[in-house]
Amino acid sequence: MKLFYSPASPFVRKVMACAIARGIDDRIETVWCDVHASPPDLLAVNPLGKIPTLIGADGIAYMDSPLICEYLDGIGPAPPLYPTERGARLAALRLHALGHGVMEAAVARRGESLRPDEPARSAAMARMRDAIARTLDLLERESDSLMGPFTIGSITVGCALGYLDFRFGHEPWRETHPKLAVWFESAAKHRAFVETMPVAPKHP
Ligand SMILES: N[C@@H](CCC(=O)N[C@@H](CS)C(=O)NCC(=O)O)C(=O)O
């Protein structure tokens, strides 16, 4: 399998963390790409021009991290990260939606922060910041749902928190979310997180 990636993307990190958690990361060749340069080899397989994009073992290009993670979950003998029992599955997918939403808001906020300052930009950035803060509050209240073996939900929340540390490290969240902080400190020791720490690319 071949993964188009950037080491700064939290969506890519989620995919690689899932692959590591399931013990299939050695089957994935990573190809660094700068999406902002619209690389032809990426556009040839994913017209959206986004990463992560995975060429699966079946030769099909899978795009969008939820789809890629679900595809990877069907490979290899490890326990699934997407639970099969309905209640557990919905709980994991709900956590995933929350973590994924934090990633989307944080990536968008980071993008806005690189644009020239103007009132509309400040308002948009404030809305994203507030959405992230409210979601962390909810995750703090529901931190019990993160406990236990990794699921697609807990891995995504971990990657979202890691991205906040990476891009917004000057905005501390641990003091106000102590249960989330304790969970993250423990989860971050897993190889799935240790080996996928974000790295700033050469472009902004
Ligand atoms: N919903 C997508 C989001 C992926 C995404 O936005 N990736 C960013 C990098 S972090 C990207 O490729 N941006 C390039 C662009 O939007 O043109 C996923 O979950 O994979």
Short mmCIF file of C-alpha atoms and ligand atoms in Angstrom, two decimals:
data_model
loop_
_atom_site.label_atom_id
_atom_site.label_comp_id
_atom_site.label_asym_id
_atom_site.label_seq_id
_atom_site.Cartn_x
_atom_site.Cartn_y
_atom_site.Cartn_z
CA MET A 1 0.00 0.00 0.00
CA LYS A 2 1.11 3.57 -0.63
CA LEU A 3 0.14 6.57 1.49
CA PHE A 4 0.44 10.15 0.27
CA TYR A 5 1.22 12.07 3.43
CA SER A 6 2.64 15.08 5.22
CA PRO A 7 4.04 14.68 8.74
CA ALA A 8 2.11 17.73 9.95
CA SER A 9 -1.38 16.53 9.02
CA PRO A 10 -3.53 15.23 11.90
CA PHE A 11 -5.67 13.32 9.37
CA VAL A 12 -2.59 11.51 8.12
CA ARG A 13 -1.51 10.87 11.69
CA LYS A 14 -4.86 9.23 12.43
CA VAL A 15 -4.40 6.87 9.48
CA MET A 16 -0.84 5.92 10.47
CA ALA A 17 -1.79 5.54 14.15
CA CYS A 18 -4.59 3.15 13.13
CA ALA A 19 -2.17 1.18 10.96
CA ILE A 20 0.32 0.93 13.84
CA ALA A 21 -2.39 0.01 16.36
CA ARG A 22 -3.43 -2.82 14.03
CA GLY A 23 0.16 -3.92 13.35
CA ILE A 24 0.04 -3.32 9.58
CA ASP A 25 2.12 -0.15 9.28
CA ASP A 26 5.00 -2.12 7.73
CA ARG A 27 2.75 -2.76 4.72
CA ILE A 28 2.48 0.96 3.97
CA GLU A 29 5.01 2.90 1.92
CA THR A 30 4.79 6.62 2.67
CA VAL A 31 5.18 9.24 -0.06
CA TRP A 32 5.69 12.78 1.22
CA CYS A 33 3.82 15.38 -0.77
CA ASP A 34 3.17 19.09 -0.60
CA VAL A 35 -0.55 19.39 -1.32
CA HIS A 36 -0.21 23.12 -1.85
CA ALA A 37 1.95 22.40 -4.90
CA SER A 38 -0.82 20.16 -6.38
CA PRO A 39 1.52 17.23 -7.14
CA PRO A 40 0.44 15.45 -10.36
CA ASP A 41 0.92 11.93 -8.89
CA LEU A 42 -1.55 12.76 -6.10
CA LEU A 43 -4.06 14.47 -8.40
CA ALA A 44 -3.91 11.49 -10.75
CA VAL A 45 -5.39 9.23 -8.05
CA ASN A 46 -7.36 11.73 -5.95
CA PRO A 47 -8.96 14.62 -7.84
CA LEU A 48 -9.64 16.33 -4.49
CA GLY A 49 -5.88 16.74 -4.10
CA LYS A 50 -6.00 16.02 -0.38
CA ILE A 51 -3.97 13.96 1.99
CA PRO A 52 -4.21 11.37 3.35
CA THR A 53 -4.76 9.37 0.18
CA LEU A 54 -4.05 5.64 0.28
CA ILE A 55 -3.52 3.31 -2.64
CA GLY A 56 -4.83 0.09 -1.15
CA ALA A 57 -3.57 -3.43 -1.64
CA ASP A 58 -6.41 -3.75 -4.17
CA GLY A 59 -4.94 -0.89 -6.24
CA ILE A 60 -7.88 1.39 -5.45
CA ALA A 61 -7.20 4.94 -4.23
CA TYR A 62 -8.98 5.63 -0.95
CA MET A 63 -9.39 9.23 0.15
CA ASP A 64 -10.73 10.84 3.36
CA SER A 65 -9.29 9.54 6.62
CA PRO A 66 -12.52 7.91 7.93
CA LEU A 67 -12.76 5.81 4.77
CA ILE A 68 -9.03 4.99 4.78
CA CYS A 69 -9.15 3.91 8.44
CA GLU A 70 -12.18 1.73 7.78
CA TYR A 71 -10.40 0.16 4.81
CA LEU A 72 -7.32 -0.57 6.96
CA ASP A 73 -9.52 -2.04 9.68
CA GLY A 74 -10.36 -4.93 7.35
CA ILE A 75 -6.71 -5.88 6.83
CA GLY A 76 -4.78 -8.20 9.12
CA PRO A 77 -5.91 -10.28 12.09
CA ALA A 78 -5.78 -7.63 14.89
CA PRO A 79 -8.97 -6.71 16.78
CA PRO A 80 -10.98 -4.07 14.90
CA LEU A 81 -10.79 -0.39 15.77
CA TYR A 82 -14.35 -0.01 14.50
CA PRO A 83 -16.35 -2.14 16.97
CA THR A 84 -18.98 -4.40 15.43
CA GLU A 85 -21.53 -4.35 18.27
CA ARG A 86 -23.96 -1.48 17.55
CA GLY A 87 -23.73 0.33 20.90
CA ALA A 88 -19.94 0.20 21.04
CA ARG A 89 -19.69 1.14 17.35
CA LEU A 90 -21.88 4.21 17.75
CA ALA A 91 -19.91 5.27 20.84
CA ALA A 92 -16.62 4.93 18.94
CA LEU A 93 -17.99 6.76 15.89
CA ARG A 94 -19.32 9.55 18.10
CA LEU A 95 -15.88 10.02 19.68
CA HIS A 96 -14.44 9.93 16.18
CA ALA A 97 -16.83 12.66 15.03
CA LEU A 98 -15.84 14.85 17.98
CA GLY A 99 -12.11 14.32 17.51
CA HIS A 100 -12.36 14.74 13.75
CA GLY A 101 -14.34 17.95 14.25
CA VAL A 102 -11.63 19.32 16.51
CA MET A 103 -9.04 18.50 13.83
CA GLU A 104 -11.08 20.22 11.12
CA ALA A 105 -11.59 23.34 13.22
CA ALA A 106 -7.94 23.44 14.31
CA VAL A 107 -6.57 22.93 10.78
CA ALA A 108 -8.93 25.62 9.44
CA ARG A 109 -7.97 27.96 12.27
CA ARG A 110 -4.31 27.40 11.54
CA GLY A 111 -4.94 28.13 7.84
CA GLU A 112 -6.78 31.34 8.68
CA SER A 113 -3.97 32.41 11.01
CA LEU A 114 -1.58 32.46 8.04
CA ARG A 115 -3.78 34.89 6.08
CA PRO A 116 -3.61 38.70 6.34
CA ASP A 117 -5.51 40.03 9.36
CA GLU A 118 -9.05 41.34 8.78
CA PRO A 119 -12.24 41.45 10.92
CA ALA A 120 -13.92 38.51 9.12
CA ARG A 121 -10.83 36.36 9.68
CA SER A 122 -10.76 37.14 13.41
CA ALA A 123 -14.44 36.27 13.76
CA ALA A 124 -14.00 32.97 11.92
CA MET A 125 -10.95 32.06 13.99
CA ALA A 126 -12.80 32.86 17.23
CA ARG A 127 -15.70 30.59 16.22
CA MET A 128 -13.27 27.74 15.53
CA ARG A 129 -11.42 28.34 18.81
CA ASP A 130 -14.72 28.29 20.72
CA ALA A 131 -15.90 25.11 18.98
CA ILE A 132 -12.67 23.39 19.99
CA ALA A 133 -12.97 24.62 23.60
CA ARG A 134 -16.57 23.42 23.90
CA THR A 135 -15.65 20.03 22.45
CA LEU A 136 -12.76 19.60 24.88
CA ASP A 137 -15.20 20.41 27.71
CA LEU A 138 -17.53 17.66 26.47
CA LEU A 139 -14.65 15.19 26.16
CA GLU A 140 -13.56 16.05 29.70
CA ARG A 141 -17.09 15.31 30.98
CA GLU A 142 -17.17 12.06 29.01
CA SER A 143 -13.54 11.04 29.48
CA ASP A 144 -14.61 7.59 30.72
CA SER A 145 -15.57 6.78 27.13
CA LEU A 146 -11.90 7.08 26.11
CA MET A 147 -10.74 4.35 28.48
CA GLY A 148 -10.03 0.79 27.39
CA PRO A 149 -8.49 -0.56 24.19
CA PHE A 150 -8.01 1.94 21.38
CA THR A 151 -10.89 2.49 18.96
CA ILE A 152 -11.14 4.73 15.93
CA GLY A 153 -12.69 7.23 18.36
CA SER A 154 -9.95 7.35 20.97
CA ILE A 155 -7.19 7.36 18.35
CA THR A 156 -8.82 10.32 16.61
CA VAL A 157 -9.25 12.26 19.86
CA GLY A 158 -5.57 11.58 20.66
CA CYS A 159 -4.47 12.87 17.25
CA ALA A 160 -6.66 15.96 17.67
CA LEU A 161 -5.12 16.75 21.07
CA GLY A 162 -1.66 16.18 19.61
CA TYR A 163 -2.42 18.65 16.83
CA LEU A 164 -3.52 21.28 19.38
CA ASP A 165 -0.18 20.82 21.18
CA PHE A 166 1.66 21.03 17.85
CA ARG A 167 0.03 24.15 16.40
CA PHE A 168 -1.48 25.87 19.45
CA GLY A 169 0.94 24.82 22.18
CA HIS A 170 0.79 28.34 23.61
CA GLU A 171 -2.88 27.74 24.52
CA PRO A 172 -2.80 25.27 27.43
CA TRP A 173 -5.77 22.90 27.71
CA ARG A 174 -4.54 20.40 30.32
CA GLU A 175 -5.17 22.48 33.44
CA THR A 176 -8.83 22.95 32.56
CA HIS A 177 -9.29 19.37 31.32
CA PRO A 178 -7.41 17.24 33.88
CA LYS A 179 -9.09 13.90 33.11
CA LEU A 180 -8.47 14.32 29.39
CA ALA A 181 -4.86 15.23 30.18
CA VAL A 182 -4.33 12.08 32.27
CA TRP A 183 -5.83 9.89 29.53
CA PHE A 184 -3.71 11.58 26.83
CA GLU A 185 -0.50 11.27 28.83
CA SER A 186 -1.00 7.53 29.05
CA ALA A 187 -2.26 7.05 25.47
CA ALA A 188 0.61 9.10 24.03
CA LYS A 189 3.09 6.46 25.23
CA HIS A 190 1.68 3.92 22.76
CA ARG A 191 3.77 3.33 19.64
CA ALA A 192 0.81 4.51 17.56
CA PHE A 193 1.34 8.01 18.95
CA VAL A 194 5.08 7.98 19.68
CA GLU A 195 5.96 7.10 16.07
CA THR A 196 3.55 9.58 14.50
CA MET A 197 4.51 12.79 16.29
CA PRO A 198 3.78 15.74 13.97
CA VAL A 199 6.69 17.48 12.28
CA ALA A 200 6.50 20.90 10.65
CA PRO A 201 6.86 20.71 6.85
CA LYS A 202 9.21 23.04 5.04
CA HIS A 203 6.36 25.13 3.58
CA PRO A 204 4.03 27.13 5.96
N1 LIG B 1 -11.70 15.12 5.49
C1 LIG B 1 -10.34 14.90 5.08
C2 LIG B 1 -9.51 16.13 5.37
C3 LIG B 1 -8.12 16.02 4.81
C4 LIG B 1 -7.44 17.37 4.71
O1 LIG B 1 -8.09 18.44 4.79
N2 LIG B 1 -6.13 17.33 4.51
C5 LIG B 1 -5.40 18.55 4.32
C6 LIG B 1 -4.02 18.45 4.95
S1 LIG B 1 -4.12 18.46 6.70
C7 LIG B 1 -5.23 18.78 2.84
O2 LIG B 1 -4.98 17.86 2.11
N3 LIG B 1 -5.36 20.04 2.41
C8 LIG B 1 -5.15 20.39 1.05
C9 LIG B 1 -6.35 21.08 0.48
O3 LIG B 1 -7.34 21.28 1.18
O4 LIG B 1 -6.29 21.42 -0.69
C10 LIG B 1 -9.79 13.67 5.82
O5 LIG B 1 -10.33 13.33 6.87
O6 LIG B 1 -8.89 13.01 5.29
#
